[in-house]
mmCIF file of N, CA and C in Angstrom:
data_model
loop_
_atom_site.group_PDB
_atom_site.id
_atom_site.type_symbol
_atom_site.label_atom_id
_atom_site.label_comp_id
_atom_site.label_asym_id
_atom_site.label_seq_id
_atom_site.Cartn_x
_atom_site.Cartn_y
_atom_site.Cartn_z
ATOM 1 N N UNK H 1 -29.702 27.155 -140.797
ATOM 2 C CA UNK H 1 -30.302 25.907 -141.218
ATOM 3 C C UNK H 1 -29.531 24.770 -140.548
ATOM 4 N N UNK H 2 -30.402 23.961 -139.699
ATOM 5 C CA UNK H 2 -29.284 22.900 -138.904
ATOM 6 C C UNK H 2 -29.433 21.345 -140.719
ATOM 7 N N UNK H 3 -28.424 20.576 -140.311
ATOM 8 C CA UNK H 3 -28.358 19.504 -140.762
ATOM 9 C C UNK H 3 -29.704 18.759 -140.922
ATOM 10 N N UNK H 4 -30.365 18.495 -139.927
ATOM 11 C CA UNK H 4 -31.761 18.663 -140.095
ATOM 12 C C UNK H 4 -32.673 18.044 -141.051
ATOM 13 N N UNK H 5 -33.043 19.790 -141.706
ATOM 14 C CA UNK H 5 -33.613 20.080 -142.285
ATOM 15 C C UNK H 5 -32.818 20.145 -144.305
ATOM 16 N N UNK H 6 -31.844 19.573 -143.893
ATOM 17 C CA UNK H 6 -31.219 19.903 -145.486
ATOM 18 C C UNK H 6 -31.471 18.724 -146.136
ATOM 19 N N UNK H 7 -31.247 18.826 -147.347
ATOM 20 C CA UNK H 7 -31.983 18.318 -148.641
ATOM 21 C C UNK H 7 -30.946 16.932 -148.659
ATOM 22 N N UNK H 8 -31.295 15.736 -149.518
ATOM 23 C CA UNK H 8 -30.422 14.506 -149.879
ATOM 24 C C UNK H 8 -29.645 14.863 -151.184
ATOM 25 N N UNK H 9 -28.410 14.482 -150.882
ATOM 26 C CA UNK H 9 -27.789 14.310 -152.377
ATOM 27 C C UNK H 9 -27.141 16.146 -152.624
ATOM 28 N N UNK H 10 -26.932 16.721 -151.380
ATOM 29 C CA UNK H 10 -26.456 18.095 -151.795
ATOM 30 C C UNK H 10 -25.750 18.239 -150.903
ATOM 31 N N UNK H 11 -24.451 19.098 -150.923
ATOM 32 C CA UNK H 11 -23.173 19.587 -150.557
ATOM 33 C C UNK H 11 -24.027 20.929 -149.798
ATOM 34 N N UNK H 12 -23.620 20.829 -148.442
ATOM 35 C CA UNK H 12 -23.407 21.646 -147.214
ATOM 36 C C UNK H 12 -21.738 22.182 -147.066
ATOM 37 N N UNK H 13 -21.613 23.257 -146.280
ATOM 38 C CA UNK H 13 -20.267 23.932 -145.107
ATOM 39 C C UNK H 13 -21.105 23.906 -144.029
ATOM 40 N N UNK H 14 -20.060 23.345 -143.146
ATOM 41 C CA UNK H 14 -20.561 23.391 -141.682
ATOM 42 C C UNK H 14 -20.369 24.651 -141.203
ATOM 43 N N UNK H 15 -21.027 26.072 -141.200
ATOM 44 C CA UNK H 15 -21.178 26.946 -140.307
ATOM 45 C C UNK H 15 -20.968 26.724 -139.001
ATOM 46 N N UNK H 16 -21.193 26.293 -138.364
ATOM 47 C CA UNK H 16 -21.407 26.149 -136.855
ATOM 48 C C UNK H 16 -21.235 24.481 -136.060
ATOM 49 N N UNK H 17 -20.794 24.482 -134.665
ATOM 50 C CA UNK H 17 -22.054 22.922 -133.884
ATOM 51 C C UNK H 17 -22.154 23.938 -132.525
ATOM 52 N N UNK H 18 -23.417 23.910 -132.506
ATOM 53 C CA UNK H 18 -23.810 24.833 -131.189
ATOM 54 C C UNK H 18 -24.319 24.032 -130.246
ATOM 55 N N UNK H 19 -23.639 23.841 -129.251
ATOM 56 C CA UNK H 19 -24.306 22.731 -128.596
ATOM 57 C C UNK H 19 -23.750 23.465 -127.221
ATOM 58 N N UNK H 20 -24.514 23.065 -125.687
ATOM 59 C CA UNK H 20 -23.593 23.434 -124.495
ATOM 60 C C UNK H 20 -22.978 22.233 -123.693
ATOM 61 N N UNK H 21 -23.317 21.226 -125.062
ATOM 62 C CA UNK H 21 -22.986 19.803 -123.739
ATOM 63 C C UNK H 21 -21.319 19.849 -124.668
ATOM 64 N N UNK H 22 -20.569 19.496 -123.900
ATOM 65 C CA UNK H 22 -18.694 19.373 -124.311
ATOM 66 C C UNK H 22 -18.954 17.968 -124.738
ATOM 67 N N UNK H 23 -19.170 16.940 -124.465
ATOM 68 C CA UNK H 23 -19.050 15.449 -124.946
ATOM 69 C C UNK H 23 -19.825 15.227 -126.352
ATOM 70 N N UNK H 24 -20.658 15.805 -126.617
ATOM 71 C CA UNK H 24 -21.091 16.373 -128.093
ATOM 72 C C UNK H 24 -20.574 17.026 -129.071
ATOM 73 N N UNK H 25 -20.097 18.273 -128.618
ATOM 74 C CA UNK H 25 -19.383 18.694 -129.565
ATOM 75 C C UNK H 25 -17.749 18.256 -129.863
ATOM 76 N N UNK H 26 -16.861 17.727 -128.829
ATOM 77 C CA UNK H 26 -16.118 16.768 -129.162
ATOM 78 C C UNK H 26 -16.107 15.109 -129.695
ATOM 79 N N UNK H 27 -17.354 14.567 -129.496
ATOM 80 C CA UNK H 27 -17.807 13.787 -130.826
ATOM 81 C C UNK H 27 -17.526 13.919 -132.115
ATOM 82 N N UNK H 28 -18.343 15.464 -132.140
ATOM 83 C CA UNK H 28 -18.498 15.762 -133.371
ATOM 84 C C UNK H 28 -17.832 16.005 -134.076
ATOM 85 N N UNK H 29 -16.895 16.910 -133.472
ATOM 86 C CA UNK H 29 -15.080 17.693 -133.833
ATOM 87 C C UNK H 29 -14.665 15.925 -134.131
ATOM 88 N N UNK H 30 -14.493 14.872 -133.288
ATOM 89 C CA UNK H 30 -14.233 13.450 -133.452
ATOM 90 C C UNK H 30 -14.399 12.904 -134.782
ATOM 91 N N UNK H 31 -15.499 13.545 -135.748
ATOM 92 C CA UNK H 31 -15.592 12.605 -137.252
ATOM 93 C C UNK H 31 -15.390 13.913 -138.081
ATOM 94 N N UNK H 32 -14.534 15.069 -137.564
ATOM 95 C CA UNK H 32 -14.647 15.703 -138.192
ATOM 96 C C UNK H 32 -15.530 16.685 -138.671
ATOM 97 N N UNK H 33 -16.166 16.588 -138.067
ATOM 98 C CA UNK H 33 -17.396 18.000 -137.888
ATOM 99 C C UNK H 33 -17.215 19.074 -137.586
ATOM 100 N N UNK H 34 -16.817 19.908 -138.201
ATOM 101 C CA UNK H 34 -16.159 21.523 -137.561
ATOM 102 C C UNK H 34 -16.384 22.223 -138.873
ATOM 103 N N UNK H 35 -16.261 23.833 -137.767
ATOM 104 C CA UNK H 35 -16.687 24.926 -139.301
ATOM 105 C C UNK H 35 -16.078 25.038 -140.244
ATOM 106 N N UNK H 36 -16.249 25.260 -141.458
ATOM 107 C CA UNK H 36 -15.789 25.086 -142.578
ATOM 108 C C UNK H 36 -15.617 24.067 -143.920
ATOM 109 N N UNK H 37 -15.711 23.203 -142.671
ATOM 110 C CA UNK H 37 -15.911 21.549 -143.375
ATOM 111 C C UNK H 37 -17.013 21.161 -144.344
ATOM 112 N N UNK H 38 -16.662 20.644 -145.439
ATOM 113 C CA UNK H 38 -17.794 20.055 -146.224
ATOM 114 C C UNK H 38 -18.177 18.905 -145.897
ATOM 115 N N UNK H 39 -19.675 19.462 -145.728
ATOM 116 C CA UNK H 39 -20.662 17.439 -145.532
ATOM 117 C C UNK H 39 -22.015 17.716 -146.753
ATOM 118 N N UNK H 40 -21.781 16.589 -147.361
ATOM 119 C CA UNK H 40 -22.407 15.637 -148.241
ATOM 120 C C UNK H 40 -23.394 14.867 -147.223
ATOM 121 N N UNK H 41 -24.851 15.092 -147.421
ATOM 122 C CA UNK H 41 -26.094 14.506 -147.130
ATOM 123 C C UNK H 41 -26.519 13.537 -148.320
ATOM 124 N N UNK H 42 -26.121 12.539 -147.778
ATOM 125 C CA UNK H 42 -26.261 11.150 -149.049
ATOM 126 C C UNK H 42 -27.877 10.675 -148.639
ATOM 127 N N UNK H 43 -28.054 10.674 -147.645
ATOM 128 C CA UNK H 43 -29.939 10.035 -147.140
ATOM 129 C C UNK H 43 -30.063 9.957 -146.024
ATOM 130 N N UNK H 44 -31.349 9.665 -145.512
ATOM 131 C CA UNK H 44 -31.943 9.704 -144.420
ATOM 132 C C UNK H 44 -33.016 8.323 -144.530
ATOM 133 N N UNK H 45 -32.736 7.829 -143.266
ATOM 134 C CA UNK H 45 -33.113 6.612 -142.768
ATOM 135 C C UNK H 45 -34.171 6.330 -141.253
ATOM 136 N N UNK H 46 -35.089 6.691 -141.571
ATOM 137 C CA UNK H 46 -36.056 6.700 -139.850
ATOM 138 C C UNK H 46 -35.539 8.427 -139.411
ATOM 139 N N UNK H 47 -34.796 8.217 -138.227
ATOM 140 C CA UNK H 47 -34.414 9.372 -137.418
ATOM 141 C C UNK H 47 -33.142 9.568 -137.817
ATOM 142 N N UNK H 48 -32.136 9.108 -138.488
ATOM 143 C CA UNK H 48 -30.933 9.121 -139.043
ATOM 144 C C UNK H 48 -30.812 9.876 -140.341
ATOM 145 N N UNK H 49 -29.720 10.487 -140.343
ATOM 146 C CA UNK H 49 -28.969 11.312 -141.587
ATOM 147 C C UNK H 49 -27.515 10.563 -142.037
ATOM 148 N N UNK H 50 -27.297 10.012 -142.867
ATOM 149 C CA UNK H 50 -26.412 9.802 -143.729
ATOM 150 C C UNK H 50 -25.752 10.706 -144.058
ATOM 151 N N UNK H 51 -24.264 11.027 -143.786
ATOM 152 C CA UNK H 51 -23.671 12.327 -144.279
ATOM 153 C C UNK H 51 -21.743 11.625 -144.350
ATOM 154 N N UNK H 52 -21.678 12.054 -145.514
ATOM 155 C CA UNK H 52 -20.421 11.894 -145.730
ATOM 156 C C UNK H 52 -19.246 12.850 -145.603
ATOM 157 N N UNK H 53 -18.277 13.062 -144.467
ATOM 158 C CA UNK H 53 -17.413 13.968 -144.669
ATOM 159 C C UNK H 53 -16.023 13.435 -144.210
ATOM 160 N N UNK H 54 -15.196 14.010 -145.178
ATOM 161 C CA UNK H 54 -13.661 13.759 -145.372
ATOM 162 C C UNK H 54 -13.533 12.331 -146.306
ATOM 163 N N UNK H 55 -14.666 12.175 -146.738
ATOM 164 C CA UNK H 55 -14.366 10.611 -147.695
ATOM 165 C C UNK H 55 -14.716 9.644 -146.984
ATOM 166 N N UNK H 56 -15.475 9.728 -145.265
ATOM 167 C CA UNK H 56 -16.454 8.886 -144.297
ATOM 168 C C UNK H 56 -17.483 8.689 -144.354
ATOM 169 N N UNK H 57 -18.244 7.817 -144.093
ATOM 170 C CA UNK H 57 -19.765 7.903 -143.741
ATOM 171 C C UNK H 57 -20.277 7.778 -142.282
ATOM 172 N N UNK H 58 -21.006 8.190 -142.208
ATOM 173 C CA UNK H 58 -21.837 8.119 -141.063
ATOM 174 C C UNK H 58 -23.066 8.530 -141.217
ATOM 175 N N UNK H 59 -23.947 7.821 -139.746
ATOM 176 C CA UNK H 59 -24.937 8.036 -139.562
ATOM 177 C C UNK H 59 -25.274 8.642 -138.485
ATOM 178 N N UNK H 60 -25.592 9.852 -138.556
ATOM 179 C CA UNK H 60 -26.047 10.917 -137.250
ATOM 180 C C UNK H 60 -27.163 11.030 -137.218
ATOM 181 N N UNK H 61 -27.705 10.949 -136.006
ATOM 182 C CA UNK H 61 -29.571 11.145 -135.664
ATOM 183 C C UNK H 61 -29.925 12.500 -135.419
ATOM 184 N N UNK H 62 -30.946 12.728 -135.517
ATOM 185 C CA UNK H 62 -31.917 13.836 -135.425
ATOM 186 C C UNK H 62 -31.469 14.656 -134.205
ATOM 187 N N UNK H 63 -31.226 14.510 -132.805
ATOM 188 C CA UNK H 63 -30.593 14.774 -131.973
ATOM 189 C C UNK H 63 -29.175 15.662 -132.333
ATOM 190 N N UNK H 64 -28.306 14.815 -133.017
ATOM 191 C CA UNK H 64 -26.707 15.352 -133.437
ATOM 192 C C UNK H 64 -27.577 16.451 -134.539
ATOM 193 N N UNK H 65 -28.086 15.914 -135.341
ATOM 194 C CA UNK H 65 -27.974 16.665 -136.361
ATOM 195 C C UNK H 65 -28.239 18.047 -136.385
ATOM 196 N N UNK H 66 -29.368 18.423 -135.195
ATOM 197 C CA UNK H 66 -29.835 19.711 -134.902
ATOM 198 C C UNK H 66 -28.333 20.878 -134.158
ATOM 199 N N UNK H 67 -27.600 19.862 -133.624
ATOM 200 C CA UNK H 67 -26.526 20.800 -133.187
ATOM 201 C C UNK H 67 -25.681 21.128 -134.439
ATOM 202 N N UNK H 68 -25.599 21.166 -135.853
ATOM 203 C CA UNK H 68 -24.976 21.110 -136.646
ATOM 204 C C UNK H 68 -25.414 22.081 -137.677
ATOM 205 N N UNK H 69 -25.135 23.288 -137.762
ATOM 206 C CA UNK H 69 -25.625 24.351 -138.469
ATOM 207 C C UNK H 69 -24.755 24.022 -140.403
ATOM 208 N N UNK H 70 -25.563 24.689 -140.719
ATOM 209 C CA UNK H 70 -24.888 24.238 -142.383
ATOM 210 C C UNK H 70 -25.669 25.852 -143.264
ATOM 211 N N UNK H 71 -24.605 25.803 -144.138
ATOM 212 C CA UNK H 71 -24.747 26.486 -145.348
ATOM 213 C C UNK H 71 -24.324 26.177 -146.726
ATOM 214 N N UNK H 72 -25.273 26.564 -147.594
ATOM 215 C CA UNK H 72 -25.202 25.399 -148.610
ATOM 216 C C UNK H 72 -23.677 26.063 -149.598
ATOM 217 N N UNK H 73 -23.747 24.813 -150.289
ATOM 218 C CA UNK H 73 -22.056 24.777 -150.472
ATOM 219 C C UNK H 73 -21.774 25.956 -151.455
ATOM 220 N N UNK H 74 -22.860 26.364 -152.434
ATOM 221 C CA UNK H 74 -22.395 27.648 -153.675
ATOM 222 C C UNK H 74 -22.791 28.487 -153.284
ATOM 223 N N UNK H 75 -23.184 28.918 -151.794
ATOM 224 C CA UNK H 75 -23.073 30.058 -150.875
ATOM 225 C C UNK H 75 -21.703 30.187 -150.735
ATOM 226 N N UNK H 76 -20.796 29.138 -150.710
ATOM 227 C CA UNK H 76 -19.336 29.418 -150.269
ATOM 228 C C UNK H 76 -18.656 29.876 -151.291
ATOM 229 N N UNK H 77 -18.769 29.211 -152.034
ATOM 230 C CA UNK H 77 -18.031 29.497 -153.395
ATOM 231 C C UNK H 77 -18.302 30.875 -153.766
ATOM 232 N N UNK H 78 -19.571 31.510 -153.779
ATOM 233 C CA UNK H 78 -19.743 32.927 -154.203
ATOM 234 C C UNK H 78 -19.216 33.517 -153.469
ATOM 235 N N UNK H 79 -18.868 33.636 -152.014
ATOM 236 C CA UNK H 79 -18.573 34.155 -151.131
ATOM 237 C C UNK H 79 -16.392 34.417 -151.167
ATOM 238 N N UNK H 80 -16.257 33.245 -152.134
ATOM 239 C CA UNK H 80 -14.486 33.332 -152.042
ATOM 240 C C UNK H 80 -14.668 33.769 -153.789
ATOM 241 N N UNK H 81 -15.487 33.747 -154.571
ATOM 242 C CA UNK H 81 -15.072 34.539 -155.574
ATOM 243 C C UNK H 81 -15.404 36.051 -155.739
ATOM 244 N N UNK H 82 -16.089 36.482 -154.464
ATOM 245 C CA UNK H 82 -16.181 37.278 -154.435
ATOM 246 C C UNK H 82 -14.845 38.344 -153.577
ATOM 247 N N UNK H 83 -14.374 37.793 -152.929
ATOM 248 C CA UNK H 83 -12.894 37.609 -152.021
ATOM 249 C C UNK H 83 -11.867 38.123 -153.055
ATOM 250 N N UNK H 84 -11.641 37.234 -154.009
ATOM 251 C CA UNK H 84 -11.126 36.914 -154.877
ATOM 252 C C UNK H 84 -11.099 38.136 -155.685
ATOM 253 N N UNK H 85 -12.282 38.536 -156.537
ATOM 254 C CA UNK H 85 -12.633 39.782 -157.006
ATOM 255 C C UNK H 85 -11.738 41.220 -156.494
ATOM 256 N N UNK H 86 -12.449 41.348 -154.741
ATOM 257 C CA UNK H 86 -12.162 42.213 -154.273
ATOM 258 C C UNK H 86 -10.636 42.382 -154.430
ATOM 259 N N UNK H 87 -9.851 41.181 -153.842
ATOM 260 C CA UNK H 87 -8.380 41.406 -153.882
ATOM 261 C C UNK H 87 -7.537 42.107 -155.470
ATOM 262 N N UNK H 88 -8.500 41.118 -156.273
ATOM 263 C CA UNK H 88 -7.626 41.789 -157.635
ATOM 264 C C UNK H 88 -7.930 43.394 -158.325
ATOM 265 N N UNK H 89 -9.416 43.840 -157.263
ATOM 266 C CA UNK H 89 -9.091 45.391 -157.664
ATOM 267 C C UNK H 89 -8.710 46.272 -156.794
ATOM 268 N N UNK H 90 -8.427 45.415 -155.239
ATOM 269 C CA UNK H 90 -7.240 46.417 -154.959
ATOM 270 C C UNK H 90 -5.831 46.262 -154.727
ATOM 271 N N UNK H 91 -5.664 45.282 -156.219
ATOM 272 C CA UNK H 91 -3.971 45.365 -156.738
ATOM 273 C C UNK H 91 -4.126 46.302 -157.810
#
């Protein structure tokens, strides 16, 4: 699911920025855009996405946003309590 297509007002992890241009994806790495990272989709404006990450705002267009893969955020969380789980039954 790129940035895109995700919903207002809900917590993303950045999975991915797949891009082949280098001045893009060091932009992006630039506000902090990298895997793992949480972004907050606050709104969308014309061709623009509103997304807040590290306690920033910005506005990324339709263009950026497609290089920006996301998974939604209590995908993650299930995913480390499930981590979590595993480790304590094989102590």
């Amino acid at each position: 699911m790129t940035l895109k297509s995700a919903k207002m007002d809900t917590c993303y992890i950045i999975a991915s920025v797949q891009t082949q241009k280098l001045d893009i994806e060091n932009f992006l790495i630039s506000l902090g855009c990298y895997p793992g990272e949480r972004i907050y989709v606050l709104g969308r404006f014309s061709e623009n996405t509103v997304v807040s990450i590290r306690n920033a705002r910005y506005s990324i267009d339709d263009e950026l946003a497609n290089h920006i893969l996301i998974t939604p955020a209590f995908m993650e969380q299930q995913r480390k309590r499930r981590r979590r789980r595993r480790r304590r039954e094989r102590d």
